[in-house]
């Protein structure tokens, strides 16, 4: 049994737990009973958490983590900030007393926090034995005079945005740059070192490759 | 027990596997006369994805089905001889058992020489794909090409069809279907089973039999697959499979990369190495820190050479060839493979076609180096440290290659 399922099932009142990544609002990990789609839960309640953060910042000037309680006839839903890039969504049976909801949420959140992955821009410094190269990301622009004549900065920005997005949401982030290059048929020196020189066809292939790798129709970025 | 003719199912598992699986030498396992290896799901999933990256989803799927069928056909052919199954039903039952015993899940195949259908439950690729990628990939094409190829090979051999079958997966659990279903039909472009007569005798003496390899091999053999026909051990879904499947697909990935752009060949090879490296990293670390290892050999001795030798024994026990560590310091590792089953297979390729070289072996050598160079003073990490998953900044040379006629395959990893 998965660690999340094991802890989620203990109380008996939970119907779903979805840990969503922000800002892309995709499920990082979940346990749900039948009828709850983790993709939908992550998308809708992740968006709600983002909107709530913006509202709190604009209206109250607060950037502190917050919780949302949603009481519906059949469910009580708790949305809690875990950290800047993660939010937890806990769905309880509607008959669960609110005190139990709070207690269960706090207990489960402790377990969830212990399993969260490192933030995407941080390394776990377990060993200093092996140096790790930079992942295949777009580097700052360094163009030859010939390339300068044909560069399209907006296209380069788009390429960088796609690579960054894919590093955040795609499986196996340590492989994603090379896989994108292979799938799109774009030489890595072009993709990484000279993204501004890519043609419209290159960009189209890159977008298609990214969509195929995520199983979606459009990137939405 | 269900009667399947002249033999009961309980006996059949023994009768299916016993005549097929042989260990002829340290590091070499034969399944139906063909060299076979044990891979974890991370390797299998990534290799399949790389084929699709190189060829596109549709073509990639066709090639994976065809490659699986061609790799399994000689094994299934031999299993008919080995078990004496003499009716179509009995042969299909033998193949169903073989599929389960090798950790691929459950499959039910029906049909005749004109075609048929198959249904898969708990298939290895679908389940492990959902576990690894399920929440990050919203919609996936069917992923059980191995099962489709196996089913096509099975119906071909069982019915003695004059034209080999091909398989197509119609529904798959990765796209929220309840089960996986396949259609099987004749493929006029296919050839019959090819039995590769591989020279697997060690040319330099090969590794000595040792207790570590025997112990780990015993652990793998003794561990039963679960009731779904799956073998999840040490955090990996393990399958036993013909060497020919992975070896052929590695060539396909490199050829596909070259056709797109020759500058992508190095990218493809680095990804193929990482498929082996990442899979073996998980297995090495989980096995070395497992209670079973501790009970058999005690805690791992924190010396790079000892850790590297232990990893090479684990690799041998999984059938990855006669691996030995020639030397291991804190900055340099030299691994020898004699015999090297994948190199033996590559000798059957036309000259110049073996571009992927020993990508899996190199990836495995890199994993051995990474694990040997970890700090093991406190017993080592129980999981693979996140940082190790990135490609290490090391220099790797394949100085000798049995596929090119050298007496051994020799990989040097330096940092």
XYZ file of C-alpha atoms in Angstrom:
636
model
C 0.000 0.000 0.000
C 1.241 3.449 -0.897
C 2.312 5.649 2.063
C -0.377 8.235 1.335
C -3.111 5.639 1.015
C -1.956 3.999 4.223
C -2.237 7.237 6.199
C -5.349 8.498 4.408
C -7.322 5.334 5.110
C -6.595 5.374 8.841
C -9.312 7.806 9.879
C -12.038 6.440 7.640
C -13.542 9.875 6.980
C -11.322 10.928 4.101
C -12.528 10.574 0.532
C -9.554 12.048 -1.323
C -6.160 13.609 -0.768
C -4.417 15.370 -3.627
C -1.077 17.098 -3.363
C -0.857 19.564 -6.235
C 2.098 21.392 -7.681
C 1.811 25.124 -8.213
C 1.692 27.091 -10.412
C 0.861 24.413 -12.978
C -1.886 22.858 -10.790
C -1.000 19.258 -11.614
C -1.216 16.409 -9.120
C 2.134 15.394 -7.654
C 0.684 12.608 -5.536
C -2.797 11.516 -4.588
C -5.089 8.979 -3.039
C -8.754 9.118 -3.967
C -11.843 7.012 -3.593
C -13.868 6.273 -6.675
C -15.490 9.344 -8.195
C -12.689 11.785 -7.424
C -10.349 12.524 -10.304
C -6.972 13.737 -8.975
C -6.330 15.640 -12.218
C -9.541 17.658 -11.777
C -9.040 18.143 -8.039
C -5.501 19.427 -8.606
C -6.569 21.693 -11.454
C -9.594 23.327 -9.765
C -8.440 23.547 -6.165
C -4.874 24.410 -7.180
C -6.314 27.342 -9.076
C -8.399 28.248 -6.036
C -5.294 28.232 -3.852
C -3.475 30.489 -6.307
C -6.390 32.901 -6.442
C -6.589 32.879 -2.660
C -2.909 33.739 -2.347
C -3.298 36.641 -4.735
C -6.372 37.874 -2.884
C -4.673 37.698 0.508
C -1.664 39.547 -0.823
C -3.704 42.281 -2.486
C -6.382 42.719 0.145
C -4.596 41.931 3.399
C -0.972 42.349 2.376
C -0.307 38.841 3.691
C 1.913 36.208 2.126
C 1.593 33.762 5.013
C 0.352 30.206 4.301
C -3.419 29.931 4.667
C -6.162 27.313 4.738
C -9.497 27.265 2.961
C -12.516 25.413 4.363
C -15.295 24.554 1.948
C -18.424 23.113 3.528
C -20.767 21.427 1.079
C -23.742 19.142 1.876
C -21.789 15.961 1.201
C -18.210 17.029 1.658
C -15.905 19.169 3.689
C -12.899 20.206 1.633
C -9.756 21.679 3.134
C -7.151 23.364 0.934
C -3.884 24.108 2.721
C -0.671 25.678 1.550
C 2.234 23.296 2.099
C 4.889 25.564 0.678
C 5.259 27.989 -2.240
C 5.082 25.280 -4.905
C 2.781 22.765 -3.199
C -0.745 22.727 -1.877
C -2.701 19.937 -0.173
C -6.376 19.246 -0.877
C -8.176 17.049 1.671
C -11.732 15.891 0.969
C -13.743 14.578 3.935
C -17.161 13.001 4.216
C -19.746 15.739 4.879
C -20.780 14.217 8.211
C -17.295 14.539 9.718
C -17.207 16.985 12.667
C -15.030 20.000 11.897
C -12.807 19.299 14.879
C -12.033 15.871 13.486
C -11.448 17.412 10.063
C -8.862 19.801 11.526
C -7.189 17.078 13.556
C -7.030 14.625 10.672
C -5.753 17.275 8.293
C -2.959 18.303 10.641
C -1.958 14.677 11.260
C -1.927 13.814 7.575
C -0.123 17.007 6.651
C 2.781 16.028 8.908
C 3.128 12.785 6.935
C 2.814 14.583 3.619
C 5.499 17.117 4.529
C 7.883 14.281 5.351
C 7.478 12.915 1.824
C 7.539 16.105 -0.199
C 10.194 16.220 -2.917
C 12.912 18.800 -2.792
C 11.910 22.087 -4.381
C 12.788 21.842 -8.049
C 15.651 24.330 -7.816
C 17.359 22.692 -4.838
C 19.654 19.692 -4.520
C 19.779 17.275 -1.683
C 23.381 17.549 -0.611
C 23.894 13.920 0.313
C 27.191 13.381 -1.399
C 29.923 15.574 -2.668
C 31.457 12.711 -4.552
C 30.031 13.299 -8.001
C 29.668 16.564 -9.775
C 26.451 16.967 -11.645
C 26.212 18.857 -14.913
C 23.583 21.482 -15.431
C 20.377 20.003 -16.788
C 19.691 20.681 -20.445
C 18.140 24.122 -20.036
C 18.304 27.132 -22.285
C 21.418 29.139 -21.475
C 21.688 32.928 -21.653
C 22.000 34.125 -25.189
C 25.446 34.087 -26.808
C 25.065 34.545 -30.533
C 27.409 34.534 -33.470
C 27.132 37.469 -35.927
C 25.457 35.164 -38.467
C 22.931 33.982 -35.981
C 22.194 37.526 -34.892
C 20.881 38.258 -38.352
C 18.276 35.530 -38.109
C 17.449 35.524 -34.419
C 13.886 35.904 -33.280
C 13.964 36.863 -29.600
C 10.289 36.140 -28.964
C 10.770 32.633 -30.289
C 13.792 32.162 -28.040
C 11.759 33.295 -25.042
C 9.087 30.800 -25.937
C 11.659 27.995 -26.179
C 13.053 28.904 -22.769
C 9.565 29.002 -21.290
C 8.776 25.539 -22.697
C 12.020 24.055 -21.373
C 11.468 25.562 -17.934
C 7.855 24.419 -17.875
C 8.829 20.883 -18.877
C 11.530 20.752 -16.217
C 8.858 21.581 -13.677
C 5.993 19.311 -14.715
C 7.298 16.448 -16.872
C 8.347 13.079 -15.462
C 12.087 12.526 -15.003
C 13.160 16.203 -15.077
C 16.808 15.127 -15.341
C 16.056 13.600 -18.761
C 13.455 15.957 -20.125
C 15.706 18.358 -22.069
C 17.450 15.574 -23.961
C 14.201 13.733 -24.579
C 12.629 16.885 -25.967
C 15.595 17.376 -28.301
C 15.341 13.777 -29.518
C 11.571 13.816 -29.937
C 11.461 17.207 -31.654
C 14.506 16.388 -33.804
C 16.352 19.533 -32.775
C 20.088 19.393 -32.181
C 20.850 20.199 -28.547
C 23.306 22.959 -29.416
C 20.492 24.807 -31.180
C 17.929 24.118 -28.496
C 20.147 25.066 -25.597
C 22.725 27.514 -26.888
C 20.896 29.315 -29.680
C 17.156 29.080 -29.047
C 16.642 32.462 -30.763
C 17.804 30.967 -34.046
C 15.177 28.222 -34.099
C 12.700 28.410 -36.947
C 8.934 28.456 -36.652
C 8.962 24.791 -37.685
C 11.419 23.984 -34.885
C 9.197 25.743 -32.376
C 6.124 23.945 -33.637
C 7.904 20.582 -33.314
C 9.094 21.479 -29.838
C 5.567 22.392 -28.720
C 4.178 19.179 -30.200
C 6.904 17.099 -28.555
C 6.201 18.692 -25.173
C 2.449 18.103 -25.525
C 2.987 14.469 -26.518
C 5.267 13.884 -23.548
C 2.640 15.243 -21.154
C -0.341 13.708 -22.967
C -2.080 17.047 -23.415
C -3.378 19.003 -26.402
C -1.890 22.408 -25.618
C 0.753 23.541 -23.181
C -1.286 26.401 -21.792
C 1.723 28.573 -21.005
C -5.949 -27.252 -9.674
C -7.206 -26.662 -13.173
C -6.651 -29.505 -15.610
C -5.135 -28.286 -18.838
C -4.768 -31.629 -20.496
C -2.010 -33.983 -19.612
C -0.630 -31.927 -16.766
C -1.890 -29.963 -13.795
C -1.242 -26.245 -13.503
C 0.638 -26.587 -10.253
C 3.178 -28.774 -11.981
C 3.134 -26.766 -15.145
C 4.963 -23.766 -13.713
C 7.871 -26.042 -12.935
C 7.643 -27.785 -16.264
C 7.464 -24.500 -18.134
C 10.449 -22.879 -16.602
C 12.748 -25.712 -15.628
C 13.683 -26.849 -19.117
C 13.886 -23.284 -20.378
C 15.884 -21.379 -17.820
C 19.462 -22.375 -17.530
C 22.490 -20.785 -16.041
C 25.338 -21.916 -18.192
C 27.969 -19.538 -16.861
C 28.281 -16.863 -14.181
C 26.321 -13.861 -15.420
C 24.557 -15.654 -18.259
C 20.982 -16.909 -18.050
C 19.293 -18.685 -20.899
C 15.563 -18.682 -21.488
C 14.598 -21.083 -24.235
C 18.169 -21.095 -25.496
C 18.296 -17.304 -25.742
C 20.214 -15.090 -23.291
C 17.803 -13.395 -20.902
C 18.201 -10.604 -18.373
C 16.265 -9.153 -15.471
C 15.426 -5.460 -15.781
C 13.576 -3.122 -13.458
C 10.597 -1.114 -14.681
C 12.511 2.170 -14.839
C 14.690 0.779 -17.596
C 11.803 -0.825 -19.446
C 9.578 2.247 -19.348
C 12.312 4.637 -20.355
C 13.562 2.467 -23.202
C 10.024 2.249 -24.582
C 9.648 6.021 -24.290
C 12.956 6.601 -26.059
C 11.816 4.469 -28.989
C 8.737 6.679 -29.267
C 10.875 9.796 -28.895
C 13.056 8.658 -31.778
C 10.361 7.282 -34.089
C 7.114 8.954 -33.016
C 4.277 7.330 -31.066
C 2.657 5.313 -33.857
C 5.795 3.989 -35.518
C 7.454 3.476 -32.150
C 4.590 1.299 -30.979
C 4.726 -0.828 -34.128
C 8.466 -1.339 -33.802
C 8.191 -2.261 -30.129
C 5.482 -4.842 -30.883
C 7.539 -6.291 -33.721
C 10.714 -6.390 -31.642
C 8.959 -8.052 -28.706
C 7.418 -10.647 -31.000
C 10.740 -11.421 -32.691
C 12.565 -11.617 -29.346
C 9.999 -13.968 -27.776
C 9.325 -16.253 -30.758
C 12.438 -18.425 -30.386
C 11.862 -18.628 -26.617
C 8.270 -19.776 -27.075
C 9.268 -22.146 -29.823
C 11.762 -23.758 -27.474
C 9.195 -23.904 -24.684
C 6.930 -26.041 -26.849
C 9.789 -28.470 -27.342
C 10.721 -28.336 -23.674
C 7.268 -28.969 -22.241
C 5.879 -31.307 -24.856
C 2.680 -29.249 -25.124
C 1.008 -30.749 -28.166
C -2.308 -28.952 -28.623
C -3.021 -25.268 -29.268
C -4.741 -24.951 -25.876
C -1.837 -26.544 -24.053
C 0.712 -24.389 -25.811
C -1.216 -21.214 -25.051
C -1.451 -22.307 -21.434
C 2.312 -22.825 -21.296
C 2.854 -19.358 -22.777
C 0.391 -17.787 -20.347
C 2.354 -19.310 -17.488
C 5.651 -18.208 -18.954
C 4.355 -14.638 -19.220
C 3.394 -14.698 -15.542
C 6.515 -16.413 -14.316
C 8.693 -13.820 -16.012
C 6.896 -10.969 -14.199
C 4.891 -9.550 -17.094
C 1.406 -10.009 -15.579
C -1.581 -12.014 -16.752
C -2.594 -12.560 -20.341
C -5.307 -14.692 -21.912
C -4.817 -15.436 -25.614
C -7.427 -16.948 -27.909
C -7.586 -17.572 -31.629
C -6.388 -19.681 -34.515
C -3.957 -19.403 -37.412
C -6.110 -16.664 -38.968
C -5.908 -14.370 -35.944
C -7.336 -13.830 -32.511
C -7.585 -11.668 -29.441
C -5.882 -11.269 -26.105
C -6.815 -9.729 -22.807
C -4.282 -8.574 -20.284
C -4.770 -7.921 -16.608
C -2.150 -6.346 -14.373
C 0.262 -5.949 -17.253
C 3.744 -4.859 -16.237
C 4.073 -1.828 -18.485
C 0.630 -0.393 -17.825
C 0.822 -0.727 -14.061
C 4.355 0.573 -13.727
C 3.603 3.389 -16.178
C 0.659 4.469 -14.044
C 2.819 4.325 -10.941
C 5.725 6.307 -12.394
C 3.990 8.731 -14.723
C 0.267 8.444 -14.003
C -0.166 11.754 -12.293
C 2.137 13.685 -14.582
C 0.854 12.487 -17.940
C -2.813 13.208 -18.520
C -3.516 11.011 -21.523
C -1.347 8.187 -22.757
C -1.342 5.937 -25.757
C -1.407 2.193 -24.995
C 1.942 1.140 -23.552
C 1.794 -2.670 -23.510
C 3.590 -3.314 -26.782
C 5.590 -6.088 -25.130
C 2.372 -7.903 -24.245
C 1.062 -7.332 -27.792
C 4.282 -8.735 -29.280
C 4.290 -11.659 -26.857
C 0.661 -12.490 -27.671
C 1.417 -12.306 -31.399
C 4.387 -14.644 -30.981
C 2.334 -16.973 -28.783
C -0.541 -17.350 -31.239
C 1.917 -17.821 -34.120
C 3.817 -20.603 -32.377
C 0.771 -22.215 -30.756
C -1.159 -22.527 -34.014
C 1.912 -23.154 -36.178
C 0.646 -20.311 -38.351
C 2.496 -20.042 -41.635
C 2.394 -16.254 -41.424
C 3.547 -14.707 -38.137
C 1.023 -12.564 -36.295
C 1.216 -8.985 -35.213
C -0.624 -7.470 -32.263
C -2.334 -4.172 -31.581
C -3.481 -2.928 -28.212
C -7.004 -1.561 -28.457
C -7.615 -0.458 -24.874
C -5.139 0.133 -22.084
C -5.360 0.941 -18.392
C -3.044 3.933 -18.839
C -5.935 5.598 -20.632
C -8.422 4.686 -17.909
C -9.721 1.464 -19.536
C -10.684 -1.351 -17.173
C -8.313 -3.806 -18.797
C -5.995 -4.147 -21.751
C -7.333 -5.754 -24.914
C -5.494 -6.753 -28.062
C -6.279 -7.891 -31.552
C -3.963 -10.354 -33.295
C -3.733 -10.822 -37.045
C -1.304 -12.187 -39.647
C 1.563 -9.897 -40.616
C 2.722 -10.853 -44.137
C 5.856 -8.715 -43.765
C 7.140 -10.721 -40.791
C 9.757 -13.460 -40.799
C 9.682 -16.664 -38.760
C 11.492 -17.148 -35.457
C 15.190 -16.450 -35.643
C 17.289 -18.545 -33.291
C 20.518 -16.682 -32.717
C 23.323 -19.090 -32.070
C 25.334 -16.931 -29.732
C 28.861 -17.664 -28.632
C 28.625 -17.053 -24.918
C 31.733 -18.875 -23.790
C 34.131 -16.620 -21.887
C 37.253 -15.814 -23.860
C 39.403 -14.624 -20.996
C 38.264 -17.068 -18.331
C 35.286 -15.031 -17.095
C 34.376 -14.452 -13.478
C 34.624 -17.149 -10.858
C 31.419 -18.380 -9.274
C 31.048 -16.639 -5.943
C 28.723 -16.734 -2.968
C 27.424 -13.194 -3.428
C 26.170 -13.880 -6.930
C 24.709 -17.223 -5.876
C 23.055 -15.654 -2.827
C 21.403 -12.809 -4.745
C 20.410 -15.123 -7.538
C 18.811 -17.396 -4.976
C 16.903 -14.451 -3.546
C 15.504 -13.568 -6.946
C 14.621 -17.164 -7.785
C 13.081 -17.851 -4.388
C 10.921 -14.767 -4.373
C 7.531 -15.610 -5.757
C 5.695 -13.312 -8.092
C 2.465 -12.016 -6.598
C -0.949 -13.305 -7.576
C -1.058 -10.823 -10.448
C 2.015 -12.347 -12.097
C 4.161 -9.377 -11.129
C 7.482 -9.318 -9.332
C 7.902 -6.156 -7.276
C 11.111 -6.499 -5.327
C 13.447 -3.858 -3.915
C 11.213 -1.068 -5.170
C 11.312 -2.259 -8.791
C 8.855 -4.214 -10.918
C 11.226 -6.849 -12.304
C 10.821 -8.757 -15.553
C 12.921 -11.487 -17.086
C 13.161 -10.919 -20.834
C 15.233 -11.932 -23.849
C 18.361 -9.817 -24.288
C 17.331 -9.374 -27.910
C 14.438 -7.040 -27.011
C 16.463 -4.310 -25.334
C 19.509 -4.779 -27.556
C 17.471 -4.407 -30.750
C 15.572 -1.378 -29.481
C 18.776 0.410 -28.550
C 19.875 0.151 -32.173
C 16.450 1.427 -33.267
C 16.704 4.501 -31.049
C 20.125 5.436 -32.378
C 19.111 4.842 -35.986
C 16.001 6.989 -35.499
C 18.068 9.765 -33.943
C 20.543 9.690 -36.819
C 17.774 9.921 -39.362
C 16.409 13.044 -37.682
C 19.769 14.720 -37.227
C 23.216 13.082 -36.842
C 23.920 15.462 -33.988
C 21.236 13.667 -31.982
C 23.115 10.355 -31.931
C 25.124 11.357 -28.860
C 21.935 12.525 -27.144
C 20.277 9.182 -27.868
C 23.238 7.190 -26.575
C 23.430 9.274 -23.392
C 19.722 8.645 -22.774
C 20.119 4.912 -23.402
C 22.984 4.840 -20.929
C 20.841 6.659 -18.403
C 18.058 4.093 -18.828
C 20.482 1.419 -17.627
C 22.223 3.639 -15.109
C 19.099 4.853 -13.309
C 17.506 1.399 -13.185
C 20.650 -0.205 -11.809
C 21.233 2.639 -9.325
C 17.881 1.838 -7.733
C 18.543 -1.890 -7.696
C 22.109 -1.642 -6.382
C 21.240 0.703 -3.529
C 18.025 -1.053 -2.533
C 19.631 -4.516 -2.589
C 22.807 -3.457 -0.772
C 20.771 -1.847 2.020
C 18.144 -4.610 2.198
C 17.639 -6.844 5.236
C 18.275 -9.851 2.998
C 21.718 -8.554 2.081
C 22.524 -7.788 5.714
C 21.443 -11.255 6.837
C 23.527 -12.996 4.180
C 26.654 -10.846 4.063
C 26.411 -8.327 6.916
C 26.535 -4.561 6.450
C 28.325 -3.381 3.348
C 32.021 -2.720 3.874
C 32.576 0.983 3.068
C 35.355 0.512 0.530
C 34.801 1.512 -3.126
C 36.378 -1.694 -4.403
C 34.199 -3.861 -2.150
C 31.020 -1.969 -3.046
C 31.883 -2.151 -6.756
C 32.555 -5.900 -6.541
C 29.222 -6.379 -4.751
C 27.420 -4.419 -7.472
C 29.052 -6.484 -10.198
C 27.901 -9.670 -8.440
C 24.347 -8.305 -8.320
C 24.573 -7.513 -12.052
C 25.774 -11.051 -12.778
C 22.936 -12.495 -10.737
C 20.493 -10.571 -12.950
C 22.035 -12.080 -16.087
C 23.882 -8.987 -17.295
C 26.979 -10.921 -18.289
C 30.234 -12.036 -16.749
C 30.950 -8.723 -15.068
C 34.064 -8.279 -12.977
C 35.700 -5.203 -11.534
C 39.275 -5.027 -12.743
C 40.072 -2.094 -10.470
C 38.269 0.535 -8.458
C 39.786 3.577 -6.785
C 38.067 6.739 -5.593
C 38.386 8.260 -9.047
C 38.603 5.399 -11.546
C 36.600 2.241 -12.153
C 37.386 -0.427 -14.730
C 34.689 -2.999 -15.461
C 35.132 -6.068 -17.655
C 32.329 -8.094 -19.217
C 33.230 -11.546 -20.479
C 30.997 -12.937 -21.773
C 28.940 -9.898 -22.747
C 25.519 -11.230 -23.873
C 24.481 -8.031 -25.612
C 27.756 -7.833 -27.532
C 27.239 -11.435 -28.628
C 23.824 -10.475 -29.925
C 25.202 -7.428 -31.731
C 27.588 -9.584 -33.728
C 24.495 -10.651 -35.688
C 23.905 -7.112 -36.932
C 25.224 -5.964 -40.287
C 28.593 -4.281 -40.048
C 28.281 -0.673 -38.908
C 24.745 -1.129 -37.553
C 25.731 -1.584 -33.919
C 25.935 2.101 -33.125
C 24.354 1.975 -29.711
C 27.367 -0.094 -28.695
C 27.262 -1.274 -25.150
C 25.032 1.568 -23.948
C 23.377 -0.509 -21.262
C 26.677 -1.886 -19.994
C 28.196 1.594 -19.902
C 25.180 2.899 -17.993
C 25.519 0.010 -15.557
C 29.245 0.732 -15.105
C 28.406 4.377 -14.384
C 25.893 3.236 -11.762
C 28.503 0.957 -10.175
C 30.910 3.914 -10.016
C 28.293 6.210 -8.497
C 27.356 3.647 -5.856
C 30.993 2.745 -5.115
C 31.882 6.421 -4.692
C 29.037 7.129 -2.277
C 29.808 7.600 1.379
C 28.841 4.223 2.859
C 30.211 4.854 6.339
C 26.754 5.097 7.912
C 25.272 2.213 5.994
C 24.489 4.234 2.893
C 21.205 5.718 1.721
C 18.150 3.483 1.565
C 16.798 5.293 -1.485
C 18.626 6.693 -4.478
C 19.725 10.233 -3.577
C 18.026 12.654 -5.905
C 21.313 14.144 -6.969
C 22.582 10.821 -8.318
C 19.811 10.682 -10.897
C 21.381 13.476 -12.912
C 23.992 12.269 -15.393
C 27.302 12.265 -13.513
C 30.108 14.396 -14.871
C 32.464 11.542 -15.591
C 34.509 10.395 -18.551
C 33.503 7.014 -19.924
C 35.439 4.973 -22.464
C 34.591 1.609 -23.931
C 38.096 0.492 -24.703
C 37.313 -3.044 -25.778
C 34.121 -4.518 -27.201
C 33.412 -8.218 -27.717
C 31.067 -7.291 -30.560
C 34.108 -6.024 -32.437
C 36.106 -9.194 -31.828
C 37.901 -8.110 -28.670
C 38.414 -10.782 -26.010
C 36.321 -8.842 -23.492
C 34.251 -5.683 -23.184
C 36.073 -3.143 -21.032
C 34.508 0.048 -19.702
C 36.479 2.734 -17.859
C 34.704 5.366 -15.761
C 36.805 8.278 -14.485
C 36.039 11.494 -12.688
